[in-house]
Short mmCIF file of C-alpha atoms and ligand atoms in Angstrom, two decimals:
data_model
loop_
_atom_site.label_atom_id
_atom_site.label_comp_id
_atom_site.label_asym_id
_atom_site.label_seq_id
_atom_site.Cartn_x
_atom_site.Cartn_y
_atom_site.Cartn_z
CA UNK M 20 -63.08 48.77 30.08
CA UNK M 21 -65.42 51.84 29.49
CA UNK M 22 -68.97 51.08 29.70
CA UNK M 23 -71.56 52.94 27.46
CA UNK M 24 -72.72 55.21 30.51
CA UNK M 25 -69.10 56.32 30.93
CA UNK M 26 -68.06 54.40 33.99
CA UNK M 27 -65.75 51.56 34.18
CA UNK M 28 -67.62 48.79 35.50
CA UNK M 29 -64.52 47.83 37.60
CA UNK M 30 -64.57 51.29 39.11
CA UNK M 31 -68.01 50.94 40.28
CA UNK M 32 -67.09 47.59 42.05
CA UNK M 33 -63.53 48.61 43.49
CA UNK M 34 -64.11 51.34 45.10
CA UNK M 35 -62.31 49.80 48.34
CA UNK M 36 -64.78 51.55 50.80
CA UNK M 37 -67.60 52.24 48.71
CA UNK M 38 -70.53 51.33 50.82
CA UNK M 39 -74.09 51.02 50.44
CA UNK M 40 -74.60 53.94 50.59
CA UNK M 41 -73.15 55.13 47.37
CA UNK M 42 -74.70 52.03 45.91
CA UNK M 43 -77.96 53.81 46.41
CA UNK M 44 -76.58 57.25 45.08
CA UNK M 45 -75.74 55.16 41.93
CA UNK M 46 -79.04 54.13 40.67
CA UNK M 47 -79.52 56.75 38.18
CA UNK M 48 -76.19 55.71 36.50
CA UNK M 49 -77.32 51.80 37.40
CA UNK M 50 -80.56 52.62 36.02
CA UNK M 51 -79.17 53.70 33.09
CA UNK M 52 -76.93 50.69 32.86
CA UNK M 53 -79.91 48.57 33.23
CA UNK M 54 -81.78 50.13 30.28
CA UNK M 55 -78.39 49.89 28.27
CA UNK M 56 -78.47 46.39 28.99
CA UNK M 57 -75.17 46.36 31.30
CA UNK M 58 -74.75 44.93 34.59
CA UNK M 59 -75.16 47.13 37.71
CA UNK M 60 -73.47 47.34 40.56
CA UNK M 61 -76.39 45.68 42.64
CA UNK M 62 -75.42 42.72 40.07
CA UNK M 63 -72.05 42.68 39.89
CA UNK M 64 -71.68 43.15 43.68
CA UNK M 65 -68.96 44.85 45.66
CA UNK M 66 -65.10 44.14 46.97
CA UNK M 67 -64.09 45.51 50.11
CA UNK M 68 -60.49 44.82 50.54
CA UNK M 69 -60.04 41.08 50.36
CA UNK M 70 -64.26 40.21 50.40
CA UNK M 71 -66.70 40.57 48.07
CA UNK M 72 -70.70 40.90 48.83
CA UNK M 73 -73.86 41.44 47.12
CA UNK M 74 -76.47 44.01 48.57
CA UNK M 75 -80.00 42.64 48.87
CA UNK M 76 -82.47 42.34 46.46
CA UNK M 77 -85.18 41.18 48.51
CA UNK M 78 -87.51 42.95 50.78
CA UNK M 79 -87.12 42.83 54.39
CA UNK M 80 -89.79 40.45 54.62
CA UNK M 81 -88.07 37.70 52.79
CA UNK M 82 -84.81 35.56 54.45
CA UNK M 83 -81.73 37.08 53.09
CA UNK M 84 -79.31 35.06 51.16
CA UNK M 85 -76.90 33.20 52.06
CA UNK M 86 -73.25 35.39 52.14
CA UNK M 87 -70.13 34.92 49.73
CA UNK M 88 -67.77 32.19 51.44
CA UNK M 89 -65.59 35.08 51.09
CA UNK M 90 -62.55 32.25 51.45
CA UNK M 91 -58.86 32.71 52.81
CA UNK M 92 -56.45 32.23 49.68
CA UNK M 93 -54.99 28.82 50.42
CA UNK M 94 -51.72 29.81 51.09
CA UNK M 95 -53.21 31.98 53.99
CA UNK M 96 -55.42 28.54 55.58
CA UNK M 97 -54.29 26.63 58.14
CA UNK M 98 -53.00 23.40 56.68
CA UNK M 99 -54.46 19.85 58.37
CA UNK M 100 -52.44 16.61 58.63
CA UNK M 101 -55.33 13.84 59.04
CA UNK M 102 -54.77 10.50 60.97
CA UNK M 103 -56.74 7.55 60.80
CA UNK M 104 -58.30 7.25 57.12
CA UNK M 105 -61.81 5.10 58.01
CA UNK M 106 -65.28 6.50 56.86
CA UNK M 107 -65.54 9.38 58.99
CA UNK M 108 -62.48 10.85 57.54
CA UNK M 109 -62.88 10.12 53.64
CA UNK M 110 -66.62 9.99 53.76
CA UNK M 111 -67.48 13.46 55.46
CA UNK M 112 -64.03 15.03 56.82
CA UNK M 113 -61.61 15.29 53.83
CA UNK M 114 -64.81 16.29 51.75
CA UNK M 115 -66.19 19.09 54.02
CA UNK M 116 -62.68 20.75 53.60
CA UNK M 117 -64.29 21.94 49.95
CA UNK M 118 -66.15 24.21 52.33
CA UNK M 119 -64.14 25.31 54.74
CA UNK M 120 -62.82 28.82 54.17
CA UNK M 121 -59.81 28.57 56.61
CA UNK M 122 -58.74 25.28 56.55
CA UNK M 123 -57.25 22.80 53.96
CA UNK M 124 -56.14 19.34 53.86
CA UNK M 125 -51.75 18.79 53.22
CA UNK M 126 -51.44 15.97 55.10
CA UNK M 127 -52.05 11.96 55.60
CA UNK M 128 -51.70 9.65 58.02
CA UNK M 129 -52.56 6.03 58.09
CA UNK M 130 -51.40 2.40 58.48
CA UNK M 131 -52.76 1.63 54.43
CA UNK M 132 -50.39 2.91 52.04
CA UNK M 133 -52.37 2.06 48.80
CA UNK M 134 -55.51 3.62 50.44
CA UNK M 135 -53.58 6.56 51.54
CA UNK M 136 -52.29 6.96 47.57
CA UNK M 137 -55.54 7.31 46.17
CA UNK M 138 -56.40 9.45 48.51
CA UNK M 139 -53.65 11.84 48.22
CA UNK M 140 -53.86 11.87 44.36
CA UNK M 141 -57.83 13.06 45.23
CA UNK M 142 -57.21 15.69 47.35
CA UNK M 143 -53.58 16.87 45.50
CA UNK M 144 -51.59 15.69 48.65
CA UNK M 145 -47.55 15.51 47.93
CA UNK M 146 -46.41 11.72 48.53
CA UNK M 147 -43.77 13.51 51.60
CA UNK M 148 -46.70 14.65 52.98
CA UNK M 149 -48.18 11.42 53.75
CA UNK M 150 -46.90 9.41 56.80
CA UNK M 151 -47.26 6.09 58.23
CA UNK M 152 -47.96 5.63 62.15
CA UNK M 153 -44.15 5.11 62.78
CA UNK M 154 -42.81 8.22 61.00
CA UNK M 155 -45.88 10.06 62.19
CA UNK M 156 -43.35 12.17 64.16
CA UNK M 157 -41.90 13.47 61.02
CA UNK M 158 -44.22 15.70 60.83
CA UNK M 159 -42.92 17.87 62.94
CA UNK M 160 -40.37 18.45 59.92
CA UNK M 161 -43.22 20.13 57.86
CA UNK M 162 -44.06 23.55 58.30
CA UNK M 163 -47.26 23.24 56.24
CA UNK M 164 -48.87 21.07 58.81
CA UNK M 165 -50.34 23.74 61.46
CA UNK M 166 -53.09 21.05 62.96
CA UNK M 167 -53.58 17.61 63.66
CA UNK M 168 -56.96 15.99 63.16
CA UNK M 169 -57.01 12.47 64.49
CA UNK M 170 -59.76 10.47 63.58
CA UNK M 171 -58.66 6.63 64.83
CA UNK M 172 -60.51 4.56 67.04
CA UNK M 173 -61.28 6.03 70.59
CA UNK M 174 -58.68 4.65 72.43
CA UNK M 175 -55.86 5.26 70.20
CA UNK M 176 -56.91 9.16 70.16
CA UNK M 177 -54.34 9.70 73.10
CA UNK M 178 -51.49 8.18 70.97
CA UNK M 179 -52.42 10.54 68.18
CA UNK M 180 -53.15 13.21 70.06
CA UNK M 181 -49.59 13.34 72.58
CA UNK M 182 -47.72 12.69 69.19
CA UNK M 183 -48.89 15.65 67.33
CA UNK M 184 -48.74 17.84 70.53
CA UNK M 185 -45.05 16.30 70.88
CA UNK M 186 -44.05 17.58 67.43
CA UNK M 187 -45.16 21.08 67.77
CA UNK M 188 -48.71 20.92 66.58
CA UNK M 189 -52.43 21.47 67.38
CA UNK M 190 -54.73 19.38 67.61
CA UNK M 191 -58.66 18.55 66.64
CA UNK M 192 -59.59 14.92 68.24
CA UNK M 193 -62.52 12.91 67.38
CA UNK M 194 -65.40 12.19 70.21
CA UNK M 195 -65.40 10.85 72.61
CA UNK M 196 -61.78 12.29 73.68
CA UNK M 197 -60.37 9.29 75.12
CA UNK M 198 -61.23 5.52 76.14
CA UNK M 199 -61.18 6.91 80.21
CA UNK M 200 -60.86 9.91 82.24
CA UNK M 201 -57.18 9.34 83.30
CA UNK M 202 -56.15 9.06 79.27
CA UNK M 203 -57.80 12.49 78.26
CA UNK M 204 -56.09 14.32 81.50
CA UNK M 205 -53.06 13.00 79.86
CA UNK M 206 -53.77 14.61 76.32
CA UNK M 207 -54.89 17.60 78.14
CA UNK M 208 -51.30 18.01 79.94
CA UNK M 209 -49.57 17.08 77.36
CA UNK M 210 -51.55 19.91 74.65
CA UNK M 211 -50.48 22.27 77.91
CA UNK M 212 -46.98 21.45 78.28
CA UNK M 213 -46.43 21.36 74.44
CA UNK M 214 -48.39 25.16 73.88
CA UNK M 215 -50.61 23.29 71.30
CA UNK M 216 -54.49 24.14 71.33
CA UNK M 217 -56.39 20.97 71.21
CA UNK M 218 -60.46 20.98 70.52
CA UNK M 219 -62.87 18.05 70.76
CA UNK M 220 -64.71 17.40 67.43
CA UNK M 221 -68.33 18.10 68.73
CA UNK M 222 -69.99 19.53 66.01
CA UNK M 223 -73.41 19.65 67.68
CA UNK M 224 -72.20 22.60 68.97
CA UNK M 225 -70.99 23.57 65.92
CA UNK M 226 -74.38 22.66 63.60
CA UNK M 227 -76.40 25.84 63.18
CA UNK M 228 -80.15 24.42 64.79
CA UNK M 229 -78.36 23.06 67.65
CA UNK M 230 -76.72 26.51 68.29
CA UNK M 231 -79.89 28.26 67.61
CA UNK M 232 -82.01 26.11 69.86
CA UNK M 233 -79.12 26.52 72.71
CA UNK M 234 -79.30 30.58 72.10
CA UNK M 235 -83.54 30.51 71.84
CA UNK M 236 -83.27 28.86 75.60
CA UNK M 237 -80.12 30.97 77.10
CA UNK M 238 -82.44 34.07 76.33
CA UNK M 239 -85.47 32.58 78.60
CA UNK M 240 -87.31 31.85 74.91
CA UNK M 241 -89.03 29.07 76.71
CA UNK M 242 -88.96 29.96 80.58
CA UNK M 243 -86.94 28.31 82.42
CA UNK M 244 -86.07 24.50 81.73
CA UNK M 245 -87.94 22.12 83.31
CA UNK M 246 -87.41 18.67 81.25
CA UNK M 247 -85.18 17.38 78.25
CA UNK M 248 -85.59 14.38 76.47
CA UNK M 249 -82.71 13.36 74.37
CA UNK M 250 -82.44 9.98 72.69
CA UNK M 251 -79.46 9.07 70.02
CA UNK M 252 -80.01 5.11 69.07
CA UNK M 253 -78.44 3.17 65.79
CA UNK M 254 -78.57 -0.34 65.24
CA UNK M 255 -75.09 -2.23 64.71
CA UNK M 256 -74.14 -4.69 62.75
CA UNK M 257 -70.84 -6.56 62.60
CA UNK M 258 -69.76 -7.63 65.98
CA UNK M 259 -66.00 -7.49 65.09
CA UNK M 260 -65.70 -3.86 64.15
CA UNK M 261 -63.61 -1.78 66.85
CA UNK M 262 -66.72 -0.28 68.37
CA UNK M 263 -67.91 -3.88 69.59
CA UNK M 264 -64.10 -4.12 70.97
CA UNK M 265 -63.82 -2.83 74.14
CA UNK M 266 -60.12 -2.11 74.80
CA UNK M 267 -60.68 -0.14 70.82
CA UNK M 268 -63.53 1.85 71.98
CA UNK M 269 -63.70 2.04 75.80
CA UNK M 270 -67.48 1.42 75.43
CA UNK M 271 -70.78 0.72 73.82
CA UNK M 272 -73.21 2.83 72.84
CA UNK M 273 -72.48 5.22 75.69
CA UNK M 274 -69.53 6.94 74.48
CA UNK M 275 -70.62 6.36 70.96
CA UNK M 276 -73.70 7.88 70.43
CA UNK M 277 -75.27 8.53 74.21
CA UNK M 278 -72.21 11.32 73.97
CA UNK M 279 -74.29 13.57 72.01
CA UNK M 280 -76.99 13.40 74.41
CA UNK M 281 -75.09 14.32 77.37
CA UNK M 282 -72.95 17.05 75.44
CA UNK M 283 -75.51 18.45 74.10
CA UNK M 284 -77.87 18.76 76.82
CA UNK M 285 -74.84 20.28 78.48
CA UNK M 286 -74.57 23.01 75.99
CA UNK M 287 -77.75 24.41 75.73
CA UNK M 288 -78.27 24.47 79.58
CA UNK M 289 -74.61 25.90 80.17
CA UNK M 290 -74.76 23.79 83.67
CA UNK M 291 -72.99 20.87 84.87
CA UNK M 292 -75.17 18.18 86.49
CA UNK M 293 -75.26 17.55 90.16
CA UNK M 294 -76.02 14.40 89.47
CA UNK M 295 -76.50 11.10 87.71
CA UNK M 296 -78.39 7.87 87.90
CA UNK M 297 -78.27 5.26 85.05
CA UNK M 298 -79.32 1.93 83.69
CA UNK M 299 -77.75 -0.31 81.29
CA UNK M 300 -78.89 -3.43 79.55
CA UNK M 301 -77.83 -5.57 76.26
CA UNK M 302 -79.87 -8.24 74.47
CA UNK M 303 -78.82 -11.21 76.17
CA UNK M 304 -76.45 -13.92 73.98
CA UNK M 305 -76.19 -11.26 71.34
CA UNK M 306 -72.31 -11.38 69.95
CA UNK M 307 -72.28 -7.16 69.48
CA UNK M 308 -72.29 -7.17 73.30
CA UNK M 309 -69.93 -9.69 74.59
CA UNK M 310 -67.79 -6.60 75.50
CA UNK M 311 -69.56 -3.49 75.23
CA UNK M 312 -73.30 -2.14 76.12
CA UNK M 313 -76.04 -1.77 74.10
CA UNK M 314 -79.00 -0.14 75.60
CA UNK M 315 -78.41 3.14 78.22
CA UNK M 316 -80.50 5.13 79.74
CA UNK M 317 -79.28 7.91 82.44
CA UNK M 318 -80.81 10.81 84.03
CA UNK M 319 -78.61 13.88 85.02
CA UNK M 320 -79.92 16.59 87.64
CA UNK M 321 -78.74 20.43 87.15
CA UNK M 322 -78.72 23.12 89.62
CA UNK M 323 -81.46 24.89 88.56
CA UNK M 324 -83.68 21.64 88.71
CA UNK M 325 -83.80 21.18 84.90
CA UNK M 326 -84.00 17.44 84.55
CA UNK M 327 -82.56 15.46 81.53
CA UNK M 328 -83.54 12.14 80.51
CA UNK M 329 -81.26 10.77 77.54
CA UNK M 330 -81.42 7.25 76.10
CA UNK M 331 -78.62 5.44 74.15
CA UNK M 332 -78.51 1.99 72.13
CA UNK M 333 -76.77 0.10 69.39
CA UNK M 334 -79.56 -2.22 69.02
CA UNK M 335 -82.48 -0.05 68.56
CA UNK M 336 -83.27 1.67 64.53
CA UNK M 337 -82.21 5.00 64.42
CA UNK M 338 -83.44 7.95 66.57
CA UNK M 339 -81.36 11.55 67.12
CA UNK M 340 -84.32 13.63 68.39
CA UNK M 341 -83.71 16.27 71.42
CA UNK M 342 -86.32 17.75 73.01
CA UNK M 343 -86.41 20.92 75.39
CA UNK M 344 -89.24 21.73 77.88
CA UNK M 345 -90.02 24.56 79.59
CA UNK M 346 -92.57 26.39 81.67
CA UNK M 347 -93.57 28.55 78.78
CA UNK M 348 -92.74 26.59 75.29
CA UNK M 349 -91.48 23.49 74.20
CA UNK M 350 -88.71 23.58 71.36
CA UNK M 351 -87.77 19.85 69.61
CA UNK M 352 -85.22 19.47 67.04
CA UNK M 353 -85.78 16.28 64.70
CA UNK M 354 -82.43 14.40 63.45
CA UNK M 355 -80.67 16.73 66.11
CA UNK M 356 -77.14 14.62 66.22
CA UNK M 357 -76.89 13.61 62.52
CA UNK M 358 -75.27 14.81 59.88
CA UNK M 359 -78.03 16.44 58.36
CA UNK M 360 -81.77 16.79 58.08
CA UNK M 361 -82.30 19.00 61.09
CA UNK M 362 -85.56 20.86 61.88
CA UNK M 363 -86.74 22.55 65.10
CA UNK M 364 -89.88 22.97 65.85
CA UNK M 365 -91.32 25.14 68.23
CA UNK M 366 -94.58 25.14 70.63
CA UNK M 367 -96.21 27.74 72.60
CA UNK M 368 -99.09 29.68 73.34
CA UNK M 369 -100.62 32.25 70.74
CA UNK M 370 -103.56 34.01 72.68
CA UNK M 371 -106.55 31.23 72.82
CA UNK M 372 -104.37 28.48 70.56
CA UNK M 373 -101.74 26.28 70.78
CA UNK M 374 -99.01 27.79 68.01
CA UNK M 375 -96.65 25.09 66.22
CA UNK M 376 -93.67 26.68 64.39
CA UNK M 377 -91.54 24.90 62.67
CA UNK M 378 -88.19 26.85 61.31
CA UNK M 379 -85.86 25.69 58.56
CA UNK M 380 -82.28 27.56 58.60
CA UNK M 381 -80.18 27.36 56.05
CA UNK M 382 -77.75 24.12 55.48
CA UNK M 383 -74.18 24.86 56.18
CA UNK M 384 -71.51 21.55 56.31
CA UNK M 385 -71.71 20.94 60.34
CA UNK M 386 -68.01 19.44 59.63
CA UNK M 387 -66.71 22.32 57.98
CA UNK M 388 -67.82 24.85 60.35
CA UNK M 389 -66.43 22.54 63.25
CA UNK M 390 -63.09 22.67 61.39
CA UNK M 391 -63.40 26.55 60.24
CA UNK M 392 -63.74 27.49 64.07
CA UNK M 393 -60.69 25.26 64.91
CA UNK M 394 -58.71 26.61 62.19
CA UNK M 395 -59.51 30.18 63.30
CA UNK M 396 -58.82 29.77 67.10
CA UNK M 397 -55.24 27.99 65.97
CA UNK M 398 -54.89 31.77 63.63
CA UNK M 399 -55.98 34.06 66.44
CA UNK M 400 -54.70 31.65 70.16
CA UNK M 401 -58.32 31.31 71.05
CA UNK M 402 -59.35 28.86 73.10
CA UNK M 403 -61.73 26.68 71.24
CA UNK M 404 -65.55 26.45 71.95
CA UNK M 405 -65.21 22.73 72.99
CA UNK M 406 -61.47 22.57 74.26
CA UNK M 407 -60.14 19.30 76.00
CA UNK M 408 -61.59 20.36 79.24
CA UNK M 409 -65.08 20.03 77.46
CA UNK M 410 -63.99 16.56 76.45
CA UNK M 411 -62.46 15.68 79.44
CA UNK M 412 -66.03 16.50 82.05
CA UNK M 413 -67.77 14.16 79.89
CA UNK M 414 -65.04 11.35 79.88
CA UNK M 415 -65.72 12.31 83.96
CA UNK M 416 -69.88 11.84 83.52
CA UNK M 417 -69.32 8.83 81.37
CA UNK M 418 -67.31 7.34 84.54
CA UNK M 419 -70.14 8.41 86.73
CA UNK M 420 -73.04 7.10 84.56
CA UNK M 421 -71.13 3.21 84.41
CA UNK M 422 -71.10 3.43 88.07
CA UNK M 423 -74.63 4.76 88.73
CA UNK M 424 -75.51 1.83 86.50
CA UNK M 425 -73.54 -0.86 88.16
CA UNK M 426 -74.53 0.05 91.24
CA UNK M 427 -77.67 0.71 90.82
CA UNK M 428 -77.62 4.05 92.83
CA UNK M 429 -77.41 7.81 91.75
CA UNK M 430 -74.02 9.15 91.99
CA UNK M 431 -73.52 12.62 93.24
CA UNK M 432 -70.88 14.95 91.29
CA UNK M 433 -68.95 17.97 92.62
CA UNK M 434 -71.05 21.18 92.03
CA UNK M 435 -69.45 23.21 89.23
CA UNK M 436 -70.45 26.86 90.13
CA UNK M 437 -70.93 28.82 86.54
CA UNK M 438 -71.79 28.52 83.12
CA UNK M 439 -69.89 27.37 80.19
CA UNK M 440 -66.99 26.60 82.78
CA UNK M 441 -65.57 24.11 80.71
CA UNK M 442 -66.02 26.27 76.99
CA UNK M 443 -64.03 28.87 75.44
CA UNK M 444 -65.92 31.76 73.66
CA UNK M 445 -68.76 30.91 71.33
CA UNK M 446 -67.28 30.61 67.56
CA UNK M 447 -66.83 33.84 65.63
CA UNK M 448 -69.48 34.13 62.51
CA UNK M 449 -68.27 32.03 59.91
P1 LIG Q 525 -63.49 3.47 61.07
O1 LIG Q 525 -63.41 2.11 61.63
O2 LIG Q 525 -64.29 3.65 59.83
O3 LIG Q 525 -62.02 4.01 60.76
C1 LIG Q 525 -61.03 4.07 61.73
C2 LIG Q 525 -59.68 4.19 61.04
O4 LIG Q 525 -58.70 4.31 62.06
C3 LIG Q 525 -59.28 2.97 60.22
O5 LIG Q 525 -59.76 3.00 58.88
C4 LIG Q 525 -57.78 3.07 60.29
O6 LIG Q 525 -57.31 3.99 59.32
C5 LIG Q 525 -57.49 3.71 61.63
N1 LIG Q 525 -57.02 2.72 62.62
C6 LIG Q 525 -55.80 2.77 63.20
N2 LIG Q 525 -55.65 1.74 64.04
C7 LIG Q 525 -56.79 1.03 63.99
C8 LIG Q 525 -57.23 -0.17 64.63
N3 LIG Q 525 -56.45 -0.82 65.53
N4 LIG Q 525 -58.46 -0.63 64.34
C9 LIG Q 525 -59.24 0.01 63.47
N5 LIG Q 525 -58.87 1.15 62.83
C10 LIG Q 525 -57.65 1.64 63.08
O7 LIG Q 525 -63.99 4.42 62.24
P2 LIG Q 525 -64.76 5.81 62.10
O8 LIG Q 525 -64.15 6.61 61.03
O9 LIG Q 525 -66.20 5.56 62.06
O10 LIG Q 525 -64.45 6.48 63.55
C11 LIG Q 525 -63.20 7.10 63.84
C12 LIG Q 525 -63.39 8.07 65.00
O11 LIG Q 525 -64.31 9.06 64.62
C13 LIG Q 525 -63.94 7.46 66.29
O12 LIG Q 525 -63.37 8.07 67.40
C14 LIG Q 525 -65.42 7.79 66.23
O13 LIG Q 525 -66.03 7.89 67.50
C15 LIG Q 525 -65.40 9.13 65.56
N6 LIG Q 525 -66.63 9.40 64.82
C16 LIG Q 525 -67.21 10.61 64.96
C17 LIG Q 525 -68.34 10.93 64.25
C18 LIG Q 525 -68.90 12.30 64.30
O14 LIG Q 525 -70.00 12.49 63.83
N7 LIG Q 525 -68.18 13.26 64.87
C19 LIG Q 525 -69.03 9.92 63.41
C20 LIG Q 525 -68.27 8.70 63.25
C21 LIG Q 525 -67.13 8.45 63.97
P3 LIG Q 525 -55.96 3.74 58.50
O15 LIG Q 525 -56.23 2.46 57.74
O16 LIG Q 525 -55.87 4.92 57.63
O17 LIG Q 525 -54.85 3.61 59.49
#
């Protein structure tokens, strides 16, 4: 269609690699089609082969917005079968799929039929496409399954994890990896002999304040590390749920929600700790803990003498603050390990005051970015960012921090010379 300056308005916008640059040259025609009331290209934005953007319309001065998703065409994302149907999976994974751009949902698995049905009529799964735990293996029969995302209890993750490798597939596994250190050197061996990538699900690492408070201290932001305080605490309720079982979830509080603590602490320092000392204690006669631990509290010792002090519990109202210490700022980041709410706030000196920053990025779907960098290492053979071996050193710590604790003594751990020795490269802007 001709507009009335005598330009099609598709023209303007198609130009393949119009840039711009010849944006800018158009704004006597745009002003023109802003005084005949049309659109202009600054409006209607511009496609670039298969993406579209928008230039700015702010000043420098002002945050920029947020960019087009600028998604894959479905047939072009990688396609996710997803096992174990409990709240983590329908209440945050198979939603956060509506923001992935590289990744879609064309698969079930679960032991509930009935619950699997209404799911797959939610999310448009086929009824072949959904699969019970003993024809699981059938999905090696379905091309449109590139990934596996299991999502069971902890100690079944092995099961779901060797099965998928088994029938020719990759795999994303839920934290912690495994129920013990000798189960998640099996899933690692058996992703290796099968040629299947397999990433752990920690989307800390993943969640854009966490990554920006691990960059700030990488590039000395703060001086060098002195302390970190990280605490991730919940207060449980039913004692016959799998987490309160122990041969269902290999532990308490420790691999539940301490995890995060000890992952995390390990990301943004890019060391592994020398070594650990821990404590352990559950209310006493309290039926949550007739198998599994409540409180935890364990101290981990890096090479370059950064000190962490992280604190887990079941029994204790929530609490998912980390906190970062060095010799020339502190940085904290409120609601750190949950699913939302993040802020970081920084403090340092600003001449003869004490400055107090606090910054606010914008909110991006922690679970859909997690499964967006997954998707694209499966497209491009990438190792993931958090790849079984990351999984696996903290099933190792874990081991170390239970026998700190019941032994009351520190435990010394191999020196890992490095950094990120466990990590594959940091995800690609999403
Ligand atoms: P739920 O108890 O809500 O769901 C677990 C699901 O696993 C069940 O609904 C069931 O699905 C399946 N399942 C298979 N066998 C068993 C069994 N023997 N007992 C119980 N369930 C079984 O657990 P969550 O969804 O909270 O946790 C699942 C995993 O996700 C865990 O590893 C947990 O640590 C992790 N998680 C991670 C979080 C994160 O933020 N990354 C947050 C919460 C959990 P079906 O009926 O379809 O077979």
């Amino acid at each position: 269609m001709t507009d009335e300056v005598g330009t099609t308005r598709r023209g303007m916008v198609t130009g393949g690699g119009l840039g711009l640059a010849a944006l800018a040259i158009s704004a006597a025609s745009a002003s023109a089609a802003t005084s005949a009331g049309q659109p202009t290209p600054v409006d209607e934005g511009l496609v670039q082969g298969a993406n579209l953007s928008f230039p700015p319309i702010y000043a420098e001065t002002e945050r920029p917005d947020a960019l087009p998703p600028n998604l894959d065409p479905p047939s072009h994302r990688v396609g996710f079968a997803i096992v174990g149907l409990g709240r983590l999976a329908v209440e945050n994974i198979l939603p956060a799929f509506a923001e992935c751009k590289h990744a879609r949902p064309v698969a079930l698995v679960s032991g509930d039929p009935a619950k699997m049905a209404v799911l797959a009529a939610q999310y448009g799964i086929v009824p072949q496409a959904c699969y019970d735990y003993s024809s699981f293996a059938r999905i090696r029969d379905n091309p449109a399954v590139e990934a596996v995302y299991v999502v069971t209890p902890n100690a079944l993750h092995r099961d779901g994890v060797v099965a998928a490798a088994r029938a020719g597939k990759h795999v994303l596994c839920e934290k912690p990896m495994a129920a013990s250190v000798a189960q998640a050197r099996e899933m690692v061996a058996a992703c290796r002999t099968a040629g299947a990538r397999l990433m752990i699900a920690y989307r800390c690492q993943y969640e854009r304040t966490n990554a920006e408070l691990a960059k700030r201290v990488r590039a000395g932001e703060f001086g060098p590390v002195q302390l970190i305080d990280a605490v991730n605490t919940q207060n449980q309720g039913d004692p016959t749920q799998w987490r309160q079982v122990k041969r269902l979830s290999g532990g308490g509080s420790l691999p539940d929600v301490g995890l995060y603590c000890l992952n995390t602490t390990r990301a943004i320092l890019g060391e592994e700790p020398v070594e650990v000392y821990a404590s352990i204690h559950s209310p006493p006669d309290d039926p949550r803990f007739a198998e599994v631990e409540s409180n935890v509290s364990f101290t981990l010792r890096f090479p370059s003498g950064a000190i962490a002090n992280c604190a887990s519990s079941y029994s204790a109202h929530e609490h998912r603050n980390i906190r970062v210490m060095g010799a020339n700022g502190t940085a904290e980041i409120e609601n750190a390990f949950a699913y939302e709410g993040q802020r970081l706030r920084l403090s340092r000196r600003d001449g003869m005051a004490e400055a107090n920053t606090e910054l606010s990025l914008a909110r991006r779907n922690q679970f859909s970015l997690e499964i967006d960098h997954f998707a694209q290492c499966v497209r491009s053979g990438a190792q993931p960012r958090t790849p079984g071996e990351e999984g696996l050193q903290d099933q190792v710590l874990m081991g170390a921090i239970y026998e700190s604790a019941r032994t009351g003594r520190p435990v010394r751990l191999e020196p890992v010379a490095g950094r990120d020795v466990f990590r594959g490269p940091p995800p690609q802007a999403a």
